[in-house]
Short mmCIF file of C-alpha atoms in Angstrom, two decimals:
data_model
loop_
_atom_site.label_atom_id
_atom_site.label_comp_id
_atom_site.label_asym_id
_atom_site.label_seq_id
_atom_site.Cartn_x
_atom_site.Cartn_y
_atom_site.Cartn_z
CA UNK Z 19 -91.49 26.81 -8.86
CA UNK Z 20 -88.81 26.50 -6.22
CA UNK Z 21 -87.63 23.10 -5.08
CA UNK Z 22 -87.39 24.27 -1.48
CA UNK Z 23 -89.95 26.53 0.18
CA UNK Z 24 -88.89 28.42 3.26
CA UNK Z 25 -91.27 30.00 5.75
CA UNK Z 26 -91.76 32.54 7.00
CA UNK Z 27 -90.07 34.83 4.48
CA UNK Z 28 -89.62 37.54 7.09
CA UNK Z 29 -89.55 37.32 10.88
CA UNK Z 30 -89.05 40.18 13.31
CA UNK Z 31 -88.91 39.37 17.02
CA UNK Z 32 -87.67 40.76 20.31
CA UNK Z 33 -84.50 39.61 21.98
CA UNK Z 34 -85.14 36.61 24.21
CA UNK Z 35 -88.00 35.13 22.17
CA UNK Z 36 -87.94 31.67 20.61
CA UNK Z 37 -88.59 31.05 16.93
CA UNK Z 38 -88.81 28.29 14.36
CA UNK Z 39 -88.26 28.54 10.62
CA UNK Z 40 -89.17 25.85 8.13
CA UNK Z 41 -87.79 24.42 4.93
CA UNK Z 42 -90.20 22.22 2.97
CA UNK Z 43 -90.13 20.27 -0.27
CA UNK Z 44 -91.96 17.48 -2.06
CA UNK Z 45 -88.58 16.02 -3.04
CA UNK Z 46 -86.31 13.71 -1.06
CA UNK Z 47 -82.78 14.92 -0.38
CA UNK Z 48 -79.58 13.07 0.40
CA UNK Z 49 -78.83 15.71 2.99
CA UNK Z 50 -79.91 19.19 3.92
CA UNK Z 51 -77.76 22.13 4.92
CA UNK Z 52 -78.52 25.38 6.70
CA UNK Z 53 -76.53 28.50 5.88
CA UNK Z 54 -76.58 31.98 7.38
CA UNK Z 55 -75.91 35.03 5.24
CA UNK Z 56 -75.16 38.51 6.54
CA UNK Z 57 -75.50 41.69 4.43
CA UNK Z 58 -72.67 42.09 1.95
CA UNK Z 59 -71.35 38.58 2.57
CA UNK Z 60 -71.78 35.12 1.15
CA UNK Z 61 -73.68 32.33 2.92
CA UNK Z 62 -71.78 30.45 5.62
CA UNK Z 63 -72.58 26.85 6.53
CA UNK Z 64 -74.16 26.29 9.95
CA UNK Z 65 -74.96 22.58 9.86
CA UNK Z 66 -75.54 19.54 7.67
CA UNK Z 67 -78.19 16.94 8.50
CA UNK Z 68 -78.08 13.58 6.73
CA UNK Z 69 -80.29 10.99 8.41
CA UNK Z 70 -84.09 11.20 8.47
CA UNK Z 71 -85.22 12.33 11.93
CA UNK Z 72 -81.76 13.60 12.81
CA UNK Z 73 -81.51 16.44 15.32
CA UNK Z 74 -78.40 18.58 15.67
CA UNK Z 75 -77.74 21.33 18.18
CA UNK Z 76 -75.43 24.27 17.77
CA UNK Z 77 -75.56 26.28 21.03
CA UNK Z 78 -79.04 27.89 20.96
CA UNK Z 79 -79.85 26.58 17.48
CA UNK Z 80 -81.57 23.22 16.98
CA UNK Z 81 -81.85 21.71 13.51
CA UNK Z 82 -84.11 18.81 12.60
CA UNK Z 83 -84.32 16.76 9.41
CA UNK Z 84 -87.74 15.30 8.64
CA UNK Z 85 -88.18 11.53 8.84
CA UNK Z 86 -88.80 11.35 5.07
CA UNK Z 87 -85.82 13.65 4.33
CA UNK Z 88 -88.09 16.15 2.57
CA UNK Z 89 -88.15 18.95 5.12
CA UNK Z 90 -86.22 20.56 7.92
CA UNK Z 91 -86.66 23.07 10.70
CA UNK Z 92 -84.41 25.46 12.56
CA UNK Z 93 -85.36 26.45 16.09
CA UNK Z 94 -83.61 29.28 17.91
CA UNK Z 95 -83.98 29.60 21.66
CA UNK Z 96 -83.68 32.98 23.36
CA UNK Z 97 -82.82 34.85 20.18
CA UNK Z 98 -80.17 37.55 20.33
CA UNK Z 99 -79.53 40.54 18.03
CA UNK Z 100 -76.45 38.72 16.76
CA UNK Z 101 -78.76 36.05 15.27
CA UNK Z 102 -80.07 38.62 12.77
CA UNK Z 103 -79.47 37.50 9.21
CA UNK Z 104 -80.79 35.55 6.23
CA UNK Z 105 -81.16 31.82 6.93
CA UNK Z 106 -80.99 29.62 3.85
CA UNK Z 107 -81.64 25.91 3.57
CA UNK Z 108 -80.04 23.90 0.77
CA UNK Z 109 -81.00 20.41 -0.33
CA UNK Z 110 -78.48 17.99 -1.75
CA UNK Z 111 -79.41 15.96 -4.80
CA UNK Z 112 -77.12 16.16 -7.86
CA UNK Z 113 -76.05 19.55 -6.62
CA UNK Z 114 -77.01 21.97 -3.84
CA UNK Z 115 -80.36 23.73 -4.39
CA UNK Z 116 -81.25 26.64 -2.16
CA UNK Z 117 -84.49 27.96 -0.78
CA UNK Z 118 -85.27 31.68 -0.89
CA UNK Z 119 -84.43 32.14 2.77
CA UNK Z 120 -85.96 33.53 5.95
CA UNK Z 121 -84.87 37.02 6.88
CA UNK Z 122 -84.66 37.19 10.67
CA UNK Z 123 -84.43 40.44 12.62
CA UNK Z 124 -83.92 40.28 16.36
CA UNK Z 125 -84.53 43.60 18.06
CA UNK Z 126 -82.79 44.48 21.34
CA UNK P 24 -56.12 35.33 3.32
CA UNK P 25 -59.65 35.21 1.91
CA UNK P 26 -60.59 31.64 0.97
CA UNK P 27 -62.82 32.56 -1.99
CA UNK P 28 -62.29 36.03 -3.40
CA UNK P 29 -64.32 37.75 -6.10
CA UNK P 30 -63.67 40.96 -7.98
CA UNK P 31 -65.14 43.44 -8.40
CA UNK P 32 -67.36 43.76 -5.33
CA UNK P 33 -69.59 46.28 -7.11
CA UNK P 34 -70.14 46.77 -10.81
CA UNK P 35 -72.41 49.42 -12.35
CA UNK P 36 -72.73 49.44 -16.12
CA UNK P 37 -75.01 50.34 -19.00
CA UNK P 38 -77.30 47.97 -20.90
CA UNK P 39 -75.56 46.37 -23.85
CA UNK P 40 -72.08 46.40 -22.32
CA UNK P 41 -69.89 43.35 -21.75
CA UNK P 42 -68.42 42.72 -18.30
CA UNK P 43 -66.48 40.07 -16.40
CA UNK P 44 -66.37 38.94 -12.79
CA UNK P 45 -63.35 37.05 -11.52
CA UNK P 46 -63.14 34.42 -8.80
CA UNK P 47 -60.19 32.73 -7.13
CA UNK P 48 -60.07 30.14 -4.34
CA UNK P 49 -57.03 29.17 -2.28
CA UNK P 50 -58.60 26.17 -0.57
CA UNK P 51 -57.25 23.58 -2.97
CA UNK P 52 -60.81 22.62 -3.94
CA UNK P 53 -61.52 20.87 -7.22
CA UNK P 54 -65.01 22.27 -7.81
CA UNK P 55 -66.17 25.84 -8.34
CA UNK P 56 -69.61 27.33 -8.90
CA UNK P 57 -71.42 30.48 -9.93
CA UNK P 58 -74.69 31.27 -8.20
CA UNK P 59 -77.03 34.22 -8.89
CA UNK P 60 -78.98 35.82 -6.03
CA UNK P 61 -81.88 37.97 -7.14
CA UNK P 62 -83.58 40.81 -5.30
CA UNK P 63 -85.76 38.32 -3.41
CA UNK P 64 -82.61 36.60 -2.13
CA UNK P 65 -83.24 33.41 -4.11
CA UNK P 66 -79.86 31.77 -4.72
CA UNK P 67 -79.85 29.91 -8.02
CA UNK P 68 -77.02 27.80 -9.42
CA UNK P 69 -75.74 28.82 -12.84
CA UNK P 70 -72.61 26.79 -13.52
CA UNK P 71 -70.34 24.27 -11.88
CA UNK P 72 -66.81 23.29 -12.90
CA UNK P 73 -64.78 20.37 -11.64
CA UNK P 74 -61.05 20.58 -12.31
CA UNK P 75 -61.63 23.01 -15.20
CA UNK P 76 -64.38 20.89 -16.76
CA UNK P 77 -67.97 22.15 -16.99
CA UNK P 78 -70.27 19.74 -15.12
CA UNK P 79 -73.41 21.81 -14.48
CA UNK P 80 -74.86 24.28 -16.94
CA UNK P 81 -78.31 25.40 -15.88
CA UNK P 82 -80.70 27.15 -18.21
CA UNK P 83 -78.70 30.33 -18.49
CA UNK P 84 -78.68 32.64 -21.54
CA UNK P 85 -75.77 32.16 -23.94
CA UNK P 86 -74.68 35.68 -23.05
CA UNK P 87 -73.18 34.17 -19.89
CA UNK P 88 -69.91 32.35 -20.48
CA UNK P 89 -67.85 30.89 -17.66
CA UNK P 90 -64.14 30.21 -18.08
CA UNK P 91 -61.90 28.18 -15.83
CA UNK P 92 -58.21 28.66 -16.73
CA UNK P 93 -57.20 26.38 -13.84
CA UNK P 94 -58.98 24.71 -10.95
CA UNK P 95 -58.37 27.67 -8.64
CA UNK P 96 -60.05 30.21 -10.91
CA UNK P 97 -63.52 30.52 -12.38
CA UNK P 98 -64.45 33.71 -14.22
CA UNK P 99 -67.84 34.79 -15.52
CA UNK P 100 -68.15 36.88 -18.66
CA UNK P 101 -71.48 38.45 -19.57
CA UNK P 102 -72.17 39.87 -23.02
CA UNK P 103 -74.83 42.39 -23.99
CA UNK P 104 -75.95 43.07 -20.44
CA UNK P 105 -79.69 43.43 -19.81
CA UNK P 106 -81.61 45.06 -16.96
CA UNK P 107 -82.66 41.63 -15.68
CA UNK P 108 -79.02 40.66 -15.17
CA UNK P 109 -78.87 42.98 -12.17
CA UNK P 110 -78.24 40.74 -9.16
CA UNK P 111 -75.54 39.62 -6.76
CA UNK P 112 -73.34 36.91 -8.26
CA UNK P 113 -71.66 34.51 -5.85
CA UNK P 114 -68.71 32.31 -6.56
CA UNK P 115 -68.33 29.20 -4.40
CA UNK P 116 -66.03 26.22 -4.17
CA UNK P 117 -66.14 22.73 -2.70
CA UNK P 118 -63.69 19.89 -2.37
CA UNK P 119 -65.59 17.70 -4.84
CA UNK P 120 -68.80 17.92 -6.86
CA UNK P 121 -71.88 17.18 -4.79
CA UNK P 122 -72.63 13.66 -6.09
CA UNK P 123 -69.04 12.51 -5.60
CA UNK P 124 -68.38 13.93 -2.17
CA UNK P 125 -70.55 11.46 -0.32
CA UNK P 126 -73.90 12.08 1.26
CA UNK P 127 -73.77 15.19 3.40
CA UNK P 128 -70.05 15.64 2.91
CA UNK P 129 -70.11 18.51 0.46
CA UNK P 130 -69.58 21.96 1.96
CA UNK P 131 -69.76 25.06 -0.18
CA UNK P 132 -67.49 27.99 0.67
CA UNK P 133 -68.81 31.21 -0.81
CA UNK P 134 -67.17 34.43 -1.81
CA UNK P 135 -68.55 37.76 -0.61
CA UNK P 136 -70.48 38.35 -3.81
CA UNK P 137 -70.31 40.79 -6.72
CA UNK P 138 -73.26 43.17 -6.99
CA UNK P 139 -74.00 43.92 -10.63
CA UNK P 140 -76.28 46.84 -11.47
CA UNK P 141 -77.31 47.32 -15.09
CA UNK P 142 -78.74 50.75 -15.91
#
């Protein structure tokens, strides 16, 4: 059983569409991070959210931490082909535990 | 200069062999990790070292033995390789171990991964 469940596992959309991916757990985390991983590379940190209810924006990406610090969402507005990749959430407790990721494909 | 570098990038070997993967970081971080990413892309922590001391040792077979000669290097040696060991192994580093860095302050920097294929 994974500590963090990400959904959907796979998402294929057209350029210009909006999307939301989710990261859920029954556990409380000190913080939650989102990483993006491209083929043949390691994950790269996008954002860290710390406070319950916190919302952070990174250009077209909006990250939200749930009020109870158990879940998070990533919303992308007007997706572009360059957004294609594997999006991983990681929850901080004694160490960083990762979800299995959402593989996003944005078609031109 | 690559911040976290792993070698080799690809490794193909036969069942039963012994192999090593090397990792070096030039970020001046105190903490290094090994993560395993399986075919379903699930990234699972294996080991964590802080300043050459083992601080996290997940339920990993004894065939896996990490070694940290200094705080900039963390190598992974695998004995008697099995088919199920096939995966991408990622090395990562951070300034401090997660519980010590302060809430939300820990950032992992990953290497590009080493893809191990056991035939």
